Amino acid sequence: MYDTVKTLHSYWAYFVLLILIVAVVNAIIGFATNKKFVSKDLRISLFALIFTHLQLVIGLILYFVSPFGMSMISSRGMGGMSSAERLLALEHPFVGILAIILITIGWSKHKKQETDKRAFGKIATFYGLGLLLILSRLPWKVWLDL
Ligand code: HEM
């Protein structure tokens, strides 16, 4: 169970990062060039939202089955973890959830905008911040050592 969920979370991360980068770049271009917000833009932003939400679900399951998630906190306590362990058990999950909340707010706000430029602006800002947060707290070393 643990290995399967961890492998899924690990590989799904490539798709999440890819679609988020595409959505942010697409929104920045749309904003900067005053493009119309068409169904392609809606689909890209929606896919990014769905992919990150799926990663959240997989991440939450992983948190409870991984020895580096919840069980690390209960066995070591907040103060007893090394910085690498704290990254896996606390910072990465917490910042990941925060990033997904921002992305969800961006999605919901973009729908309420009166101009296409403002809609692109909301996606660029909120998805962009979410992406930066995710990138800042990825366990890069563990991940790329696959
Ligand atoms: C927001 C998007 C997220 C991305 C792109 C992401 C990506 C990753 C990656 C690449 C790893 C390293 C996997 C490996 O060892 O190969 C990882 C580990 C982990 N993630 Fe996430 N994650 C995200 C969100 C979350 C969330 C929301 C949670 C929990 C609530 C979570 C929980 C974990 C845990 C517990 C590990 C350590 C797994 C272990 O080594 O046993 N992740 N994540």
Coordinates of N, CA and C and ligand atoms in Angstrom, one line a residue:
M1 N 0.8 -1.2 0.0 CA 0.0 0.0 0.0 C 0.9 1.3 0.0
Y2 N 1.8 1.3 1.0 CA 2.7 2.5 1.1 C 3.5 2.7 -0.2
D3 N 4.1 1.7 -0.7 CA 4.9 1.8 -1.9 C 4.1 2.3 -3.1
T4 N 2.9 1.7 -3.3 CA 2.0 2.1 -4.4 C 1.6 3.5 -4.3
V5 N 1.2 4.0 -3.1 CA 0.7 5.4 -3.0 C 1.9 6.3 -3.2
K6 N 3.1 5.9 -2.6 CA 4.2 6.8 -2.8 C 4.7 6.9 -4.2
T7 N 4.7 5.8 -5.0 CA 5.0 5.8 -6.4 C 4.0 6.7 -7.2
L8 N 2.8 6.5 -6.9 CA 1.7 7.3 -7.6 C 1.9 8.8 -7.3
H9 N 2.1 9.2 -6.0 CA 2.3 10.6 -5.6 C 3.6 11.1 -6.3
S10 N 4.6 10.3 -6.4 CA 5.9 10.7 -6.9 C 5.8 11.0 -8.5
Y11 N 5.1 10.1 -9.2 CA 5.0 10.2 -10.6 C 3.9 11.3 -11.0
W12 N 2.9 11.3 -10.2 CA 1.8 12.3 -10.5 C 2.3 13.7 -10.4
A13 N 3.4 13.9 -9.6 CA 4.0 15.2 -9.3 C 4.5 15.8 -10.7
Y14 N 5.0 14.9 -11.6 CA 5.5 15.5 -12.9 C 4.3 16.1 -13.6
F15 N 3.2 15.4 -13.7 CA 2.0 16.0 -14.4 C 1.5 17.3 -13.7
V16 N 1.5 17.3 -12.4 CA 1.0 18.4 -11.6 C 1.9 19.7 -12.0
L17 N 3.2 19.5 -11.9 CA 4.1 20.6 -12.2 C 4.0 21.1 -13.6
L18 N 4.0 20.1 -14.5 CA 3.9 20.4 -15.9 C 2.6 21.3 -16.3
I19 N 1.5 20.8 -15.8 CA 0.2 21.5 -16.1 C 0.1 22.8 -15.4
L20 N 0.7 22.9 -14.2 CA 0.7 24.2 -13.5 C 1.5 25.2 -14.2
I21 N 2.7 24.8 -14.7 CA 3.6 25.7 -15.4 C 2.9 26.1 -16.7
V22 N 2.3 25.2 -17.4 CA 1.5 25.5 -18.7 C 0.4 26.6 -18.3
A23 N -0.3 26.3 -17.3 CA -1.4 27.2 -16.9 C -0.9 28.6 -16.6
V24 N 0.2 28.7 -15.8 CA 0.7 30.0 -15.4 C 1.2 30.7 -16.6
V25 N 2.0 30.1 -17.4 CA 2.6 30.7 -18.6 C 1.5 31.2 -19.5
N26 N 0.5 30.3 -19.8 CA -0.7 30.6 -20.6 C -1.4 31.9 -20.1
A27 N -1.6 31.9 -18.8 CA -2.3 33.1 -18.2 C -1.5 34.4 -18.3
I28 N -0.1 34.3 -18.1 CA 0.7 35.5 -18.2 C 0.7 36.0 -19.6
I29 N 0.7 35.1 -20.6 CA 0.7 35.5 -22.0 C -0.7 36.1 -22.3
G30 N -1.7 35.5 -21.8 CA -3.1 36.0 -22.1 C -3.3 37.4 -21.5
F31 N -2.7 37.6 -20.3 CA -2.8 38.9 -19.6 C -2.0 39.9 -20.3
A32 N -0.8 39.6 -20.7 CA 0.1 40.6 -21.3 C -0.3 40.9 -22.7
T33 N -0.9 40.0 -23.4 CA -1.3 40.3 -24.8 C -2.8 40.6 -25.0
N34 N -3.5 40.8 -23.9 CA -4.9 41.1 -23.9 C -5.8 40.2 -24.8
K35 N -5.4 38.9 -24.6 CA -6.2 37.9 -25.4 C -7.6 37.7 -24.8
K36 N -8.4 37.1 -25.6 CA -9.8 36.7 -25.1 C -9.6 35.4 -24.3
F37 N -10.4 35.3 -23.2 CA -10.3 34.1 -22.4 C -11.3 33.0 -23.0
V38 N -10.7 32.1 -23.8 CA -11.5 31.2 -24.6 C -11.6 29.8 -23.9
S39 N -12.3 28.8 -24.5 CA -12.5 27.6 -23.8 C -11.2 26.8 -23.6
K40 N -10.2 27.0 -24.5 CA -8.9 26.4 -24.3 C -8.3 26.9 -23.0
D41 N -8.4 28.2 -22.7 CA -7.8 28.7 -21.4 C -8.5 28.1 -20.2
L42 N -9.9 28.0 -20.4 CA -10.7 27.5 -19.3 C -10.2 26.0 -19.0
R43 N -10.0 25.3 -20.1 CA -9.7 23.8 -19.9 C -8.3 23.7 -19.3
I44 N -7.3 24.5 -19.7 CA -6.0 24.4 -19.1 C -6.0 24.7 -17.6
S45 N -6.8 25.8 -17.3 CA -6.9 26.1 -15.8 C -7.6 25.1 -15.0
L46 N -8.6 24.5 -15.7 CA -9.4 23.5 -15.0 C -8.6 22.2 -14.8
F47 N -7.9 21.8 -15.8 CA -7.0 20.6 -15.7 C -6.0 20.8 -14.6
A48 N -5.4 22.0 -14.5 CA -4.4 22.3 -13.5 C -5.1 22.1 -12.1
L49 N -6.3 22.6 -12.0 CA -7.0 22.6 -10.7 C -7.3 21.1 -10.3
I50 N -7.8 20.3 -11.3 CA -8.1 18.9 -11.0 C -6.8 18.1 -10.7
F51 N -5.8 18.3 -11.4 CA -4.5 17.6 -11.2 C -4.0 17.9 -9.8
T52 N -4.0 19.1 -9.4 CA -3.5 19.5 -8.0 C -4.4 18.9 -6.9
H53 N -5.7 18.9 -7.2 CA -6.6 18.3 -6.2 C -6.4 16.8 -6.0
L54 N -6.2 16.1 -7.2 CA -5.9 14.7 -7.1 C -4.6 14.4 -6.3
Q55 N -3.6 15.3 -6.5 CA -2.4 15.2 -5.8 C -2.6 15.4 -4.3
L56 N -3.5 16.3 -4.0 CA -3.9 16.5 -2.5 C -4.4 15.2 -1.9
V57 N -5.4 14.6 -2.7 CA -6.0 13.4 -2.1 C -4.9 12.3 -2.0
I58 N -4.1 12.1 -3.0 CA -3.0 11.1 -2.9 C -2.1 11.4 -1.7
G59 N -1.7 12.7 -1.6 CA -0.8 13.2 -0.6 C -1.4 12.9 0.8
L60 N -2.7 13.2 1.0 CA -3.3 13.0 2.3 C -3.3 11.5 2.7
I61 N -3.6 10.6 1.7 CA -3.5 9.2 2.0 C -2.0 8.8 2.4
L62 N -1.1 9.3 1.6 CA 0.3 9.0 1.8 C 0.7 9.5 3.2
Y63 N 0.2 10.6 3.7 CA 0.5 11.2 5.0 C 0.3 10.2 6.1
F64 N -0.8 9.4 5.9 CA -1.2 8.5 7.0 C -0.5 7.1 6.8
V65 N 0.0 6.7 5.7 CA 0.6 5.4 5.5 C 2.1 5.5 5.5
S66 N 2.7 6.7 5.3 CA 4.1 6.8 5.2 C 4.8 6.9 6.5
P67 N 6.0 6.3 6.7 CA 6.7 6.4 7.9 C 7.3 7.9 8.1
F68 N 7.2 8.6 7.0 CA 7.7 10.0 7.0 C 6.6 11.0 7.2
G69 N 5.4 10.6 7.4 CA 4.3 11.5 7.6 C 3.9 11.6 9.0
M70 N 2.6 11.3 9.3 CA 2.0 11.5 10.6 C 2.8 10.7 11.7
S71 N 3.2 9.4 11.3 CA 3.8 8.6 12.3 C 5.2 9.1 12.7
M72 N 5.8 9.9 11.8 CA 7.1 10.5 12.2 C 6.9 11.6 13.3
I73 N 5.8 12.4 13.1 CA 5.5 13.4 14.1 C 5.1 12.8 15.4
S74 N 4.3 11.7 15.4 CA 3.9 11.1 16.7 C 5.1 10.4 17.4
S75 N 6.0 9.8 16.6 CA 7.1 9.1 17.3 C 8.2 10.1 17.7
R76 N 8.5 11.1 16.9 CA 9.6 12.0 17.3 C 9.2 13.3 18.0
G77 N 8.0 13.8 17.7 CA 7.6 15.1 18.2 C 8.2 16.1 17.3
M78 N 7.6 17.3 17.4 CA 8.0 18.4 16.5 C 9.5 18.7 16.6
G79 N 10.0 18.7 17.8 CA 11.4 19.2 18.0 C 12.4 18.1 17.7
G80 N 12.0 16.8 17.7 CA 12.9 15.7 17.5 C 13.3 15.3 16.1
M81 N 12.8 16.1 15.1 CA 13.1 15.8 13.8 C 14.3 16.5 13.2
S82 N 15.0 15.9 12.2 CA 16.0 16.6 11.5 C 15.3 17.5 10.5
S83 N 16.1 18.4 9.8 CA 15.4 19.3 8.9 C 14.9 18.5 7.7
A84 N 15.6 17.5 7.3 CA 15.1 16.7 6.1 C 13.7 16.0 6.5
E85 N 13.7 15.5 7.8 CA 12.4 14.8 8.2 C 11.3 15.8 8.4
R86 N 11.7 17.0 8.9 CA 10.6 18.1 9.1 C 10.1 18.5 7.7
L87 N 10.9 18.5 6.7 CA 10.5 18.9 5.3 C 9.4 17.9 4.9
L88 N 9.6 16.6 5.0 CA 8.7 15.6 4.6 C 7.4 15.5 5.4
A89 N 7.6 15.6 6.8 CA 6.4 15.4 7.6 C 5.6 16.6 7.9
L90 N 6.2 17.8 7.7 CA 5.5 19.1 8.1 C 5.4 20.1 6.9
E91 N 6.6 20.5 6.5 CA 6.7 21.7 5.6 C 6.0 21.4 4.3
H92 N 6.4 20.2 3.7 CA 5.9 19.9 2.3 C 4.4 19.7 2.3
P93 N 3.9 18.9 3.3 CA 2.4 18.7 3.3 C 1.7 20.0 3.6
F94 N 2.2 20.8 4.6 CA 1.5 22.0 5.0 C 1.5 23.1 3.8
V95 N 2.6 23.3 3.3 CA 2.8 24.3 2.2 C 2.0 23.8 0.9
G96 N 2.0 22.5 0.7 CA 1.3 21.9 -0.4 C -0.2 22.2 -0.3
I97 N -0.7 22.0 0.9 CA -2.2 22.3 1.1 C -2.5 23.8 0.9
L98 N -1.6 24.6 1.5 CA -1.7 26.1 1.3 C -1.7 26.5 -0.2
A99 N -0.8 25.9 -0.9 CA -0.7 26.2 -2.4 C -2.0 25.8 -3.1
I100 N -2.6 24.6 -2.7 CA -3.8 24.1 -3.4 C -5.0 25.0 -3.0
I101 N -5.0 25.5 -1.8 CA -6.0 26.5 -1.4 C -5.9 27.7 -2.3
L102 N -4.7 28.2 -2.5 CA -4.5 29.4 -3.3 C -5.0 29.2 -4.7
I103 N -4.7 28.0 -5.3 CA -5.0 27.7 -6.6 C -6.6 27.6 -6.8
T104 N -7.2 27.0 -5.7 CA -8.7 26.9 -5.7 C -9.3 28.3 -5.7
I105 N -8.7 29.2 -4.8 CA -9.3 30.6 -4.8 C -9.1 31.3 -6.1
G106 N -8.0 31.1 -6.8 CA -7.7 31.7 -8.1 C -8.7 31.2 -9.1
W107 N -9.0 29.9 -9.1 CA -10.0 29.3 -10.0 C -11.4 30.0 -9.8
S108 N -11.8 30.1 -8.5 CA -13.1 30.6 -8.2 C -13.2 32.1 -8.5
K109 N -12.1 32.8 -8.2 CA -12.1 34.3 -8.5 C -12.1 34.6 -10.0
H110 N -11.4 33.8 -10.8 CA -11.3 34.1 -12.2 C -12.7 34.1 -12.9
K111 N -13.6 33.3 -12.4 CA -14.9 33.2 -13.0 C -15.7 34.4 -12.7
K112 N -15.4 35.2 -11.7 CA -16.2 36.4 -11.3 C -15.7 37.7 -12.0
Q113 N -14.6 37.6 -12.8 CA -14.1 38.8 -13.3 C -14.9 39.3 -14.5
E114 N -14.9 40.6 -14.6 CA -15.7 41.2 -15.7 C -14.9 41.3 -17.0
T115 N -13.6 41.3 -17.0 CA -12.9 41.4 -18.2 C -12.0 40.1 -18.3
D116 N -11.6 39.8 -19.6 CA -10.8 38.6 -19.8 C -9.4 38.8 -19.2
K117 N -8.9 40.1 -19.3 CA -7.6 40.4 -18.8 C -7.5 40.1 -17.3
R118 N -8.6 40.5 -16.6 CA -8.6 40.3 -15.1 C -8.7 38.8 -14.8
A119 N -9.4 38.1 -15.6 CA -9.5 36.6 -15.4 C -8.2 36.0 -15.6
F120 N -7.4 36.3 -16.6 CA -6.1 35.8 -16.8 C -5.2 36.2 -15.6
G121 N -5.4 37.5 -15.1 CA -4.6 38.0 -14.0 C -4.8 37.2 -12.8
K122 N -6.0 36.8 -12.5 CA -6.3 36.0 -11.3 C -5.6 34.6 -11.4
I123 N -5.7 34.0 -12.5 CA -5.1 32.7 -12.7 C -3.6 32.8 -12.6
A124 N -3.0 33.8 -13.3 CA -1.6 34.0 -13.2 C -1.1 34.2 -11.8
T125 N -1.8 35.1 -11.0 CA -1.3 35.4 -9.7 C -1.5 34.2 -8.7
F126 N -2.7 33.7 -8.6 CA -2.9 32.7 -7.6 C -2.3 31.3 -8.0
Y127 N -2.4 30.9 -9.3 CA -1.7 29.7 -9.7 C -0.2 29.9 -9.6
G128 N 0.3 31.1 -9.9 CA 1.7 31.3 -9.9 C 2.3 31.2 -8.5
L129 N 1.5 31.9 -7.5 CA 1.9 31.8 -6.1 C 1.9 30.3 -5.6
G130 N 0.9 29.6 -6.0 CA 0.7 28.2 -5.6 C 1.9 27.4 -6.1
L131 N 2.2 27.6 -7.4 CA 3.4 26.9 -8.0 C 4.7 27.2 -7.3
L132 N 4.9 28.5 -7.0 CA 6.2 28.8 -6.3 C 6.2 28.2 -4.9
L133 N 5.1 28.2 -4.2 CA 5.0 27.5 -2.9 C 5.4 26.1 -3.0
I134 N 4.7 25.4 -3.9 CA 5.0 23.9 -4.1 C 6.5 23.7 -4.4
L135 N 7.0 24.5 -5.3 CA 8.4 24.3 -5.7 C 9.4 24.5 -4.5
S136 N 9.0 25.5 -3.7 CA 9.8 25.9 -2.5 C 9.9 24.8 -1.5
R137 N 8.9 23.9 -1.4 CA 8.9 22.9 -0.4 C 8.8 21.4 -0.9
L138 N 9.3 21.2 -2.2 CA 9.3 19.8 -2.7 C 10.5 19.1 -2.1
P139 N 10.3 17.8 -1.7 CA 11.5 17.1 -1.3 C 12.4 16.7 -2.5
W140 N 13.0 17.7 -3.1 CA 13.8 17.4 -4.3 C 14.7 16.3 -4.3
K141 N 15.5 16.2 -3.2 CA 16.6 15.2 -3.1 C 16.0 13.8 -3.1
V142 N 14.9 13.6 -2.3 CA 14.3 12.3 -2.2 C 13.7 11.9 -3.6
W143 N 13.0 13.0 -4.2 CA 12.3 12.7 -5.4 C 13.2 12.3 -6.6
L144 N 14.2 13.1 -6.8 CA 15.1 12.9 -8.0 C 16.0 11.8 -7.8
D145 N 16.0 11.2 -6.6 CA 16.8 10.0 -6.4 C 16.1 8.7 -6.7
L146 N 14.9 8.8 -7.3 CA 14.0 7.7 -7.6 C 14.7 6.4 -8.0
Ligands
HEM1 C1 0.9 20.1 -4.1 C2 1.4 19.3 -4.8 C3 2.3 18.2 -4.3 C4 3.3 17.8 -5.1 C5 3.8 18.2 -6.5 C6 4.0 16.7 -4.3 C7 5.1 16.0 -4.7 C8 5.8 15.1 -3.9 C9 7.0 14.5 -4.2 C10 7.7 14.6 -5.6 C11 7.4 13.7 -3.2 C12 8.7 12.8 -3.1 C13 8.2 11.4 -3.4 C14 9.3 10.4 -3.5 O1 9.9 10.0 -2.4 O2 9.7 10.1 -4.6 C15 6.5 13.9 -2.1 C16 6.5 13.3 -0.9 C17 5.5 13.4 0.1 N1 4.4 14.1 0.0 FE1 3.8 15.3 -1.5 N2 3.3 16.6 -3.1 C18 2.3 17.5 -3.1 C19 1.4 17.7 -2.0 C20 1.3 16.9 -0.9 C21 0.3 17.0 0.1 C22 -0.9 18.0 0.1 C23 0.6 16.1 1.1 C24 -0.1 15.7 2.4 C25 -1.1 16.3 2.9 C26 1.8 15.4 0.7 C27 2.4 14.4 1.4 C28 3.6 13.9 1.1 C29 4.4 13.0 2.0 C30 3.9 12.5 3.4 C31 5.6 12.6 1.4 C32 6.7 11.7 1.9 C33 6.5 10.3 1.3 C34 7.5 9.3 1.8 O3 8.7 9.5 1.4 O4 7.1 8.4 2.4 N3 2.2 15.9 -0.5 N4 5.5 14.8 -2.6

